[in-house]
Short mmCIF file of C-alpha atoms in Angstrom, two decimals:
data_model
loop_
_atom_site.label_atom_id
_atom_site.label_comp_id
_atom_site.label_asym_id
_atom_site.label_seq_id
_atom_site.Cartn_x
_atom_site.Cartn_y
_atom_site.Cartn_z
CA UNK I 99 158.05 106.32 114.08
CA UNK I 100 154.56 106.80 112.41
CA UNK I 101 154.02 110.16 111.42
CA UNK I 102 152.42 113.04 109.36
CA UNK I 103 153.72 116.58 108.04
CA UNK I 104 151.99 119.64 107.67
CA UNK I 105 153.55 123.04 105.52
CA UNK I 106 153.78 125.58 107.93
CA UNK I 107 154.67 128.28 105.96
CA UNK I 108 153.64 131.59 106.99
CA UNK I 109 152.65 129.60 110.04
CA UNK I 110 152.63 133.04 113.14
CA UNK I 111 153.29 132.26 117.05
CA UNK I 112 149.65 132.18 117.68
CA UNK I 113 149.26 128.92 114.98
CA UNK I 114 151.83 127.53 116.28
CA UNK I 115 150.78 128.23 119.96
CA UNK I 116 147.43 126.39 119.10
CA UNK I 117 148.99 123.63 117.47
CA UNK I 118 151.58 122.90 120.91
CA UNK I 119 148.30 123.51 123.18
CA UNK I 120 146.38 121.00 120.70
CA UNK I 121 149.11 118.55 121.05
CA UNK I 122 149.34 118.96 124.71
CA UNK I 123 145.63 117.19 125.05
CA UNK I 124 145.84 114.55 121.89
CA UNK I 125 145.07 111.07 123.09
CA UNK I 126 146.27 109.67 119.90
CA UNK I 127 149.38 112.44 118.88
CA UNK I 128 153.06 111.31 120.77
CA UNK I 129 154.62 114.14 119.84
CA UNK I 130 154.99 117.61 117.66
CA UNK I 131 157.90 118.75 115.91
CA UNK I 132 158.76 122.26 114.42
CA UNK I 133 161.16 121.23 111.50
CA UNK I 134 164.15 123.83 111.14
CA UNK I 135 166.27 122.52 108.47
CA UNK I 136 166.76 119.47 106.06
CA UNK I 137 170.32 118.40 104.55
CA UNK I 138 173.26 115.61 103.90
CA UNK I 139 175.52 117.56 107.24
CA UNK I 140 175.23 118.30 110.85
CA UNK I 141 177.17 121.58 110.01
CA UNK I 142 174.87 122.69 107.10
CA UNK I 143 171.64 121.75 109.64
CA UNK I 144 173.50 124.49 112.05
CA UNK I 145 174.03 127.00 109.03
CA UNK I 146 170.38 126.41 108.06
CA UNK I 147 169.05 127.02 111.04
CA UNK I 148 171.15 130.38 111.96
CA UNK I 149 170.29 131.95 108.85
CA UNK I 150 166.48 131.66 109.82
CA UNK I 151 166.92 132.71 113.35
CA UNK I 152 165.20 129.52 114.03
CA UNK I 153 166.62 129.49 117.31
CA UNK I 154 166.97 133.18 118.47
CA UNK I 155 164.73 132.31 121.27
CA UNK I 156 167.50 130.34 122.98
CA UNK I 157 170.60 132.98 122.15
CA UNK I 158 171.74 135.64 124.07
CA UNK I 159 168.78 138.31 124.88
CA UNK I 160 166.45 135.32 123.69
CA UNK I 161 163.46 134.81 126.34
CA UNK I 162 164.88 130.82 126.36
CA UNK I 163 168.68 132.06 126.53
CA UNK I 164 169.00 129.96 129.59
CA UNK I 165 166.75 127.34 129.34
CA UNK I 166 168.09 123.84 129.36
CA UNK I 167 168.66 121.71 126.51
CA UNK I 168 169.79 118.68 125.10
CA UNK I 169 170.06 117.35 121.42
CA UNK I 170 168.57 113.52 120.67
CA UNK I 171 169.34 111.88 117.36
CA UNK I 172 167.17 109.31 115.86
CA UNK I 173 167.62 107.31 113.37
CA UNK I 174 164.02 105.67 111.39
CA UNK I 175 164.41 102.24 109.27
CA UNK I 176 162.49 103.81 105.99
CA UNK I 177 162.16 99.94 104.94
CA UNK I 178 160.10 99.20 107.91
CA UNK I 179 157.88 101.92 108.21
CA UNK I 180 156.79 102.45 112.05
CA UNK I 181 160.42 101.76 113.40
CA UNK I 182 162.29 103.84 115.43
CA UNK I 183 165.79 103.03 116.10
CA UNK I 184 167.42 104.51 118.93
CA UNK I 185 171.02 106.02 118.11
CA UNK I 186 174.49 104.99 119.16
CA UNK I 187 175.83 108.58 121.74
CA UNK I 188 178.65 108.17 119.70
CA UNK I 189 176.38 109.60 116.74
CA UNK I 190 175.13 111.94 118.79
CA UNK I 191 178.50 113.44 120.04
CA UNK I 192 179.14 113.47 116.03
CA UNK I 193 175.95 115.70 115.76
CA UNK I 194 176.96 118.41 118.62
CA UNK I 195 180.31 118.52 117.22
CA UNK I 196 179.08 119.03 113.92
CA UNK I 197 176.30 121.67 115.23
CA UNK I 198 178.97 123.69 117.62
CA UNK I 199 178.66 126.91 116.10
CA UNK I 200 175.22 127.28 116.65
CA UNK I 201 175.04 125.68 120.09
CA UNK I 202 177.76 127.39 121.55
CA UNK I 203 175.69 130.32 121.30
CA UNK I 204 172.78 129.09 123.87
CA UNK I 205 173.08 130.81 127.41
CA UNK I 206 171.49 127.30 128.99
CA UNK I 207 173.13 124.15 130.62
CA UNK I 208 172.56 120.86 129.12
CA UNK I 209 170.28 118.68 130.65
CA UNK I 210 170.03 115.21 129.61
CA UNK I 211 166.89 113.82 132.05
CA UNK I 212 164.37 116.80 131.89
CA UNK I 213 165.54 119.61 129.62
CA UNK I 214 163.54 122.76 128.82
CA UNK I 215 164.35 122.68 125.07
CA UNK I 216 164.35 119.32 123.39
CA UNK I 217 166.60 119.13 119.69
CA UNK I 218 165.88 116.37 117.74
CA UNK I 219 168.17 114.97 114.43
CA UNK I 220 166.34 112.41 112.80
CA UNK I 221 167.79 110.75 110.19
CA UNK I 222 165.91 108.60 107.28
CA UNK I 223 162.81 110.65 107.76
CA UNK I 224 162.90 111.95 103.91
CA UNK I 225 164.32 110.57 100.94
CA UNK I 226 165.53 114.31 100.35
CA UNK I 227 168.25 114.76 102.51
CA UNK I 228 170.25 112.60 105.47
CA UNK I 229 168.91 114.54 108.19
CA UNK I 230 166.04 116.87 109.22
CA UNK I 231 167.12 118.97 112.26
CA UNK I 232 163.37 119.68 114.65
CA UNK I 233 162.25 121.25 117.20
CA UNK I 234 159.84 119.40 120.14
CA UNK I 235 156.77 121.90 120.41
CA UNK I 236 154.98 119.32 122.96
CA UNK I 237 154.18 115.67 123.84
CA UNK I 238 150.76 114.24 123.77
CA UNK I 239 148.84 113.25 126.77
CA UNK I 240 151.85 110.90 128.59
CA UNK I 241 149.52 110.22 131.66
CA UNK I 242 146.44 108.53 129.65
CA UNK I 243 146.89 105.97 131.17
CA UNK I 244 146.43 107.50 134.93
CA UNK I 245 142.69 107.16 134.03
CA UNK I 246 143.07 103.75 132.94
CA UNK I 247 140.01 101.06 134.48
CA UNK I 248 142.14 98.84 136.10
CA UNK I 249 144.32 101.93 138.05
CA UNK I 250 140.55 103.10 139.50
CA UNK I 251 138.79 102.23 142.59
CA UNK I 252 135.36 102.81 140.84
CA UNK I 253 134.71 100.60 138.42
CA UNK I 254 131.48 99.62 136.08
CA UNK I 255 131.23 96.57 133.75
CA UNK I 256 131.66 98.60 130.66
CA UNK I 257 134.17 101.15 131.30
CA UNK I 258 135.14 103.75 128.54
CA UNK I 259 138.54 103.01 127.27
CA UNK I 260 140.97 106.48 128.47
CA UNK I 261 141.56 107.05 124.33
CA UNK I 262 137.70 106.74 123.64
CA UNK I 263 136.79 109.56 126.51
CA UNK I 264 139.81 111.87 125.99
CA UNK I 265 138.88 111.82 122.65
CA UNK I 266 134.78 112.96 123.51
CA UNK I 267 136.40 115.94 125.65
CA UNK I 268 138.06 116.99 122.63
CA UNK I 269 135.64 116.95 120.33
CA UNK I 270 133.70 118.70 123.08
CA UNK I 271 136.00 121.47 122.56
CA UNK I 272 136.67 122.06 126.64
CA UNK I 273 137.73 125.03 127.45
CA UNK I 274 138.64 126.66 131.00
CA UNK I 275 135.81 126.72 133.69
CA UNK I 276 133.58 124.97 130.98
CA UNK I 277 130.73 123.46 133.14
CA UNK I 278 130.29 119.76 131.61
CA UNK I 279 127.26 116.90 132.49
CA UNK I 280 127.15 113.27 132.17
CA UNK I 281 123.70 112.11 132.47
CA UNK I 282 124.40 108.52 132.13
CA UNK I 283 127.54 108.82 134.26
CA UNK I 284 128.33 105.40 135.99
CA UNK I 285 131.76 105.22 137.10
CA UNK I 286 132.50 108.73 135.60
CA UNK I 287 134.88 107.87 132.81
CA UNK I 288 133.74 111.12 130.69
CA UNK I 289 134.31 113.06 133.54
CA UNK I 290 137.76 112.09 134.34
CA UNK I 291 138.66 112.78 130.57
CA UNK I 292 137.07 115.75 131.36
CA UNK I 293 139.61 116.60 134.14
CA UNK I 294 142.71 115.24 132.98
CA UNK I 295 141.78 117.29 129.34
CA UNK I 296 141.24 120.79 131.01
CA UNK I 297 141.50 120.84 134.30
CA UNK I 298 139.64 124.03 135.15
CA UNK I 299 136.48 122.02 133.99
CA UNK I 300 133.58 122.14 136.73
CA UNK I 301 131.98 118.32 136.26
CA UNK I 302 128.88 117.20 137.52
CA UNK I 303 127.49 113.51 137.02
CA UNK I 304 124.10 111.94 137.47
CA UNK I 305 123.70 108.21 137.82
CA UNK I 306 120.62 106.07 138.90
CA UNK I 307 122.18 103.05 139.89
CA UNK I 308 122.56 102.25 143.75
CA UNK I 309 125.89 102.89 145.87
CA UNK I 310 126.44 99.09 145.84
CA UNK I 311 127.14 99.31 141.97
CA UNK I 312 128.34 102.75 141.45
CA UNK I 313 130.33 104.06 144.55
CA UNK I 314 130.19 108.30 144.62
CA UNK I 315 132.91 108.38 147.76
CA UNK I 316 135.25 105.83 145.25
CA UNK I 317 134.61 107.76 142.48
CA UNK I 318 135.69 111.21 144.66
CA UNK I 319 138.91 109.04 145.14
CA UNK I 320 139.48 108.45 141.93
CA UNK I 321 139.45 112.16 141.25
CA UNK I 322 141.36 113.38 144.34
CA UNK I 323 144.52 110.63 144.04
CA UNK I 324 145.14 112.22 140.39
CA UNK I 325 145.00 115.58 142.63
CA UNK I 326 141.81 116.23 139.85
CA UNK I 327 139.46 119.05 140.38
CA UNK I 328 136.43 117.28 142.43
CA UNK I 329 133.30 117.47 140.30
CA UNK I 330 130.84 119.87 141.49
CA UNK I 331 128.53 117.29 141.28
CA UNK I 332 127.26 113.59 141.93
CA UNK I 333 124.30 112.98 141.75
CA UNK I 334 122.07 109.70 142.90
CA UNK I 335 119.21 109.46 140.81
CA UNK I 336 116.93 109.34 137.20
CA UNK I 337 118.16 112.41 134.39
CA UNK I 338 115.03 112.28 133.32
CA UNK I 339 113.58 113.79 136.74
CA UNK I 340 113.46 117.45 136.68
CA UNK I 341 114.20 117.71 140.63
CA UNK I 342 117.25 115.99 139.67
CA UNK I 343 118.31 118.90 136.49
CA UNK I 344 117.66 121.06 138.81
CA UNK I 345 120.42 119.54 141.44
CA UNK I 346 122.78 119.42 138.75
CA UNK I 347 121.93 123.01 137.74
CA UNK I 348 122.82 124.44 141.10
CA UNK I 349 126.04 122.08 141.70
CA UNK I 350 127.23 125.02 138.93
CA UNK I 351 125.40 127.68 140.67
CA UNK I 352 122.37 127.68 138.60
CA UNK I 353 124.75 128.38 135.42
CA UNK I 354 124.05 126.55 131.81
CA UNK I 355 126.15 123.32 130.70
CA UNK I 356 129.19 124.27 128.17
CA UNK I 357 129.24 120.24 127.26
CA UNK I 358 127.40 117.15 127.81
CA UNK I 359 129.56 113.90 127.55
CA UNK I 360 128.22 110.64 128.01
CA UNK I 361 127.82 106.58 126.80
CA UNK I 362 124.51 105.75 127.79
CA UNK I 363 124.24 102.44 129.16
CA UNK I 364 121.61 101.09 126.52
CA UNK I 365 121.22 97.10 126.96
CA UNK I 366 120.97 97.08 130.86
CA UNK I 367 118.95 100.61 130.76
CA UNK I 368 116.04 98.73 128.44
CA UNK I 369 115.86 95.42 130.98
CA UNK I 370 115.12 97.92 133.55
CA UNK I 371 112.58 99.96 132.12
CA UNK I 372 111.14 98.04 129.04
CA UNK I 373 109.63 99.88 126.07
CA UNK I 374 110.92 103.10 127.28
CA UNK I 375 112.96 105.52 124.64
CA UNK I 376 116.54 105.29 123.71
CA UNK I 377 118.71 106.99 126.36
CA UNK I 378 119.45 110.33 123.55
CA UNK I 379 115.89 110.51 123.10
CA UNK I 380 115.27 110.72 126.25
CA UNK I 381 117.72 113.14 126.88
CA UNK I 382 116.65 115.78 123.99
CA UNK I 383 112.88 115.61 126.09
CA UNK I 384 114.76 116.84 128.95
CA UNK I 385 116.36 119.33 127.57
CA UNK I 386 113.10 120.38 125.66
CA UNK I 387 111.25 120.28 128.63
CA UNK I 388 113.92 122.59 130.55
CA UNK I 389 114.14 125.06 127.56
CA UNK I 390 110.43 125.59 127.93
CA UNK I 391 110.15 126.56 131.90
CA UNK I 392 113.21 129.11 131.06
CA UNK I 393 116.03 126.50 132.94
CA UNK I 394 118.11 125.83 129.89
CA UNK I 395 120.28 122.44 130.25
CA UNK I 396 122.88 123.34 127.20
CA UNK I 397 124.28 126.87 126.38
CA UNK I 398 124.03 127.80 122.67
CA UNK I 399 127.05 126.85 121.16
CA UNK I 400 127.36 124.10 123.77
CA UNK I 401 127.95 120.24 122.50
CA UNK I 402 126.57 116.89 123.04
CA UNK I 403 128.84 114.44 122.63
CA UNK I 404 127.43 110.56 122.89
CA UNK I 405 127.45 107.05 121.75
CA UNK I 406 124.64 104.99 120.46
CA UNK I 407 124.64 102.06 119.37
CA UNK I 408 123.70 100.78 115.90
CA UNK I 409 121.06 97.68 116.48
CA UNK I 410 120.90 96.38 112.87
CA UNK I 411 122.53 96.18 109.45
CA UNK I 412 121.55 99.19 108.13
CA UNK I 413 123.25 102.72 109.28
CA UNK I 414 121.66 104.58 111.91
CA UNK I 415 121.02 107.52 109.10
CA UNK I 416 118.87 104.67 107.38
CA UNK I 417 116.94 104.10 110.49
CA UNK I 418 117.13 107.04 112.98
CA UNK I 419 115.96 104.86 115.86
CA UNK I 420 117.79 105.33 118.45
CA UNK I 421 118.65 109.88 118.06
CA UNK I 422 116.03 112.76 118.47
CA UNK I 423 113.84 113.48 115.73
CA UNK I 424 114.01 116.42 113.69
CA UNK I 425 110.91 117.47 115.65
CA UNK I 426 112.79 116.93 118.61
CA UNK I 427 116.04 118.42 117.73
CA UNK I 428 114.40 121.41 116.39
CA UNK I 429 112.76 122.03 119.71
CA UNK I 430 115.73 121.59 121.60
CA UNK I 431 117.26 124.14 119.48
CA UNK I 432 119.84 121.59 118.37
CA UNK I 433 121.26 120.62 115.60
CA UNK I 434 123.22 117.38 114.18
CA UNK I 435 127.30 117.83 113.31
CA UNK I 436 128.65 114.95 112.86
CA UNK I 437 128.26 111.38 113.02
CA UNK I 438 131.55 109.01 113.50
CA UNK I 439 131.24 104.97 113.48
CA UNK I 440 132.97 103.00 115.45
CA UNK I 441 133.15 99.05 114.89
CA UNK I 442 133.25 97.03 118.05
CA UNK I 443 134.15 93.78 116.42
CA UNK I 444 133.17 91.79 113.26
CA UNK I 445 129.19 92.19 113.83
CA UNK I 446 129.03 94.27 116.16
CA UNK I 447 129.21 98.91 116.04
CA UNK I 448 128.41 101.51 117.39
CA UNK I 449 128.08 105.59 116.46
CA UNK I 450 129.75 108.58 118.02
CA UNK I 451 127.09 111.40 117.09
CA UNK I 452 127.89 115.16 117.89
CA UNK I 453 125.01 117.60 118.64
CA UNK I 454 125.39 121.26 118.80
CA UNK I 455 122.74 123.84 120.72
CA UNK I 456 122.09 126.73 117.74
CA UNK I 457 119.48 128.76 119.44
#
C-alpha cells in the first residue's frame, strides 16, 4: 500500500464532499480514507471513535443507521514499503470483538460482498500506534480500464493510454453538461475519458481521416457498449475549415465549447500537408478567426488541454515552435497555465500544455 496523508482538521462536509467526488474520477488515486482514530487496541480505536461521534451517521437516527457494513483489516509490511498483506479472518473476528461496543450500535446488516459502509483497520501504517481505524470515502476510477485500446472496436495506431486521457478530462475540470471538442479526434480516446469522467458531458469530435482508417459507426459502438452518452458529434473532415466549426457548433446547438481535449497527430499530419503549421497553431487561427465573425469556439474560462511534442534538445519554452505565439494567444484571448513534460523513452518527450480562454 503506497500512500499519502493529508491533516484534515477543521476539514467541513463540503471539503470532504469534494475530496470523495475528486476521488471518484482519479485515474491514478485507488482509494480515500477518512482516518477516525490511531492506537495500540481494537477497544481504544472503538472508544476513540465514539467520543468524536465519528460514526453518528451510522447509529440510531443517523441518515446511514441502516446501511450495510463490513469491517476489513489490513495489515502493511513497513519494511517493504508498497506491500499490502491481506489479513488472517481470524484477526479480523479479533477486531469486531474488540470494537463491539461501538458496532453494536449500527442499525445495518453486515455485508461482506458489496457493503454500503466500508471500515478499514490497518495495521503498520504509522510507527505511532498498532492500528489506525478509517473510514472508505470512495474508490478511484475501477473501470479505467473499460476504455482500454485493446477492449475497443475503433482503433488508431497511436491510441491514448486510458490514464493519459482521464487525466486531460481532469485537468479540463469537466463539469455536468460541459460541451467538450476534439479537433484532432481519431479514434476518440479524449472523448471517451470525457464520458467515463462526467458523464453528462455533450462530446463532439472532428477527424479528417477517411472511414477506412477511422470508423464513426465503431467509434458510436464503442460509446454505446459502455452504455456512454453518444457524442453529439462526429464529424468527417479538416478543423481548420470553418464549414466544419460551424457543424461542430450546432451538434451543441450553436452553444460555446466548455473544453477542448486533444493529441494532435503531428508526424503523419506534416507528411500529409508539408510545411504547414503545428497542429496548436493551427488551432489558435481557428479560434482567432471564429472570435472575430462573433462564433466563439471556447467559452471564457474554458480550457485547452493538448500534447505537443518536443522536436529537439532544448525545452519547448526555449524554442516555442510548435504553441501559439503571444500574438496569437493574445488574440485568441488565451492565455498559457501550465506546461507538464512527459518523457516517452530515453530520447524521446513530449509536453502536456494547458491553455485557458481569459476574455
Amino acid at each position: 500500500m503506497q500512500f499519502v496523508t493529508s491533516d484534515d482538521r477543521g476539514m467541513n462536509s463540503s471539503l470532504s464532499d469534494l475530496l470523495t467526488e475528486a476521488t471518484k474520477r482519479s485515474a491514478h488515486v485507488r482509494s480515500t480514507f477518512k482516518v477516525i482514530s490511531e492506537s495500540d487496541s481494537f477497544k481504544e480505536l472503538a472508544e476513540i471513535a465514539q467520543q468524536s461521534n465519528s460514526f453518528a451517521d451510522m447509529e440510531e437516527g443517523g441518515v446511514s443507521y441502516l446501511a450495510s457494513w463490513c469491517v476489513r483489516v489490513r495489515q502493511l509490511d513497513r519494511t517493504r514499503f508498497g506491500k499490502t498483506l491481506r489479513s488472517p479472518l481470524s484477526r479480523e473476528r479479533e477486531a469486531t470483538a474488540g470494537m463491539t461496543n461501538l458496532l453494536q450500535k449500527f442499525g445495518g446488516k453486515v455485508n461482506l460482498r458489496n457493503p454500503d459502509e466500508m471500515i478499514y483497520i490497518f495495521e503498520g501504517l504509522t510507527a505511532r500506534k498498532k492500528f489506525v481505524l478509517c473510514r472508505k470515502l470512495a474508490d478511484g476510477l475501477e473501470n479505467m480500464s473499460s476504455i482500454a485500446p485493446t477492449t475497443r472496436k475503433c482503433v488508431t495506431s497511436t491510441p491514448l493510454r486510458p490514464s493519459v486521457a482521464v487525466s486531460m478530462a481532469n485537468i479540463a475540470k469537466l463539469q455536468k453538461n460541459f460541451n467538450v471538442l476534439d479537433p484532432y479526434a481519431g479514434s476518440c480516446s479524449t472523448l471517451l475519458a470525457a464520458a467515463l469522467v462526467e458523464p453528462t458531458c455533450k462530446t463532439v469530435g472532428i477527424e479528417r481521416a477517411h472511414g477506412g482508417i477511422v470508423s464513426f459507426m465503431k467509434i458510436q459502438e464503442d460509446f454505446a457498449v459502455r452504455n456512454f452518452t453518444s457524442p453529439s458529434g462526429l464529424i468527417r473532415g479538416d478543423s481548420r475549415d470553418i464549414a466544419v466549426r460551424n457543424k461542430a457548433i450546432e451538434a451543441i446547438s450553436g452553444e460555446e465549447f466548455d473544453a477542448i481535449l486533444t493529441d494532435p497527430p503531428y508526424g503523419i499530419r506534416e507528411k500529409v500537408d508539408e510545411g504547414c503549421p503545428p497542429p496548436l497553431v493551427e488551432l489558435f487561427q481557428s479560434i482567432i478567426e471564429d472570435r472575430e465573425r462573433g462564433k466563439r469556439l471556447l467559452r471564457v474560462g474554458g480550457r485547452i488541454i493538448a500534447f505537443c511534442p518536443n522536436r529537439g534538445e532544448d525545452d519547448l519554452m526555449d524554442k516555442q515552435s510548435e504553441l501559439p505565439s503571444k500574438e496569437q494567444m493574445d488574440r485568441a484571448g488565451i492565455k498559457l497555465v501550465a506546461m507538464m513534460k512527459q518523457p516517452m523513452n530515453e530520447s524521446l518527450s513530449r509536453f502536456l500544455v494547458v491553455f485557458e480562454c481569459i476574455k
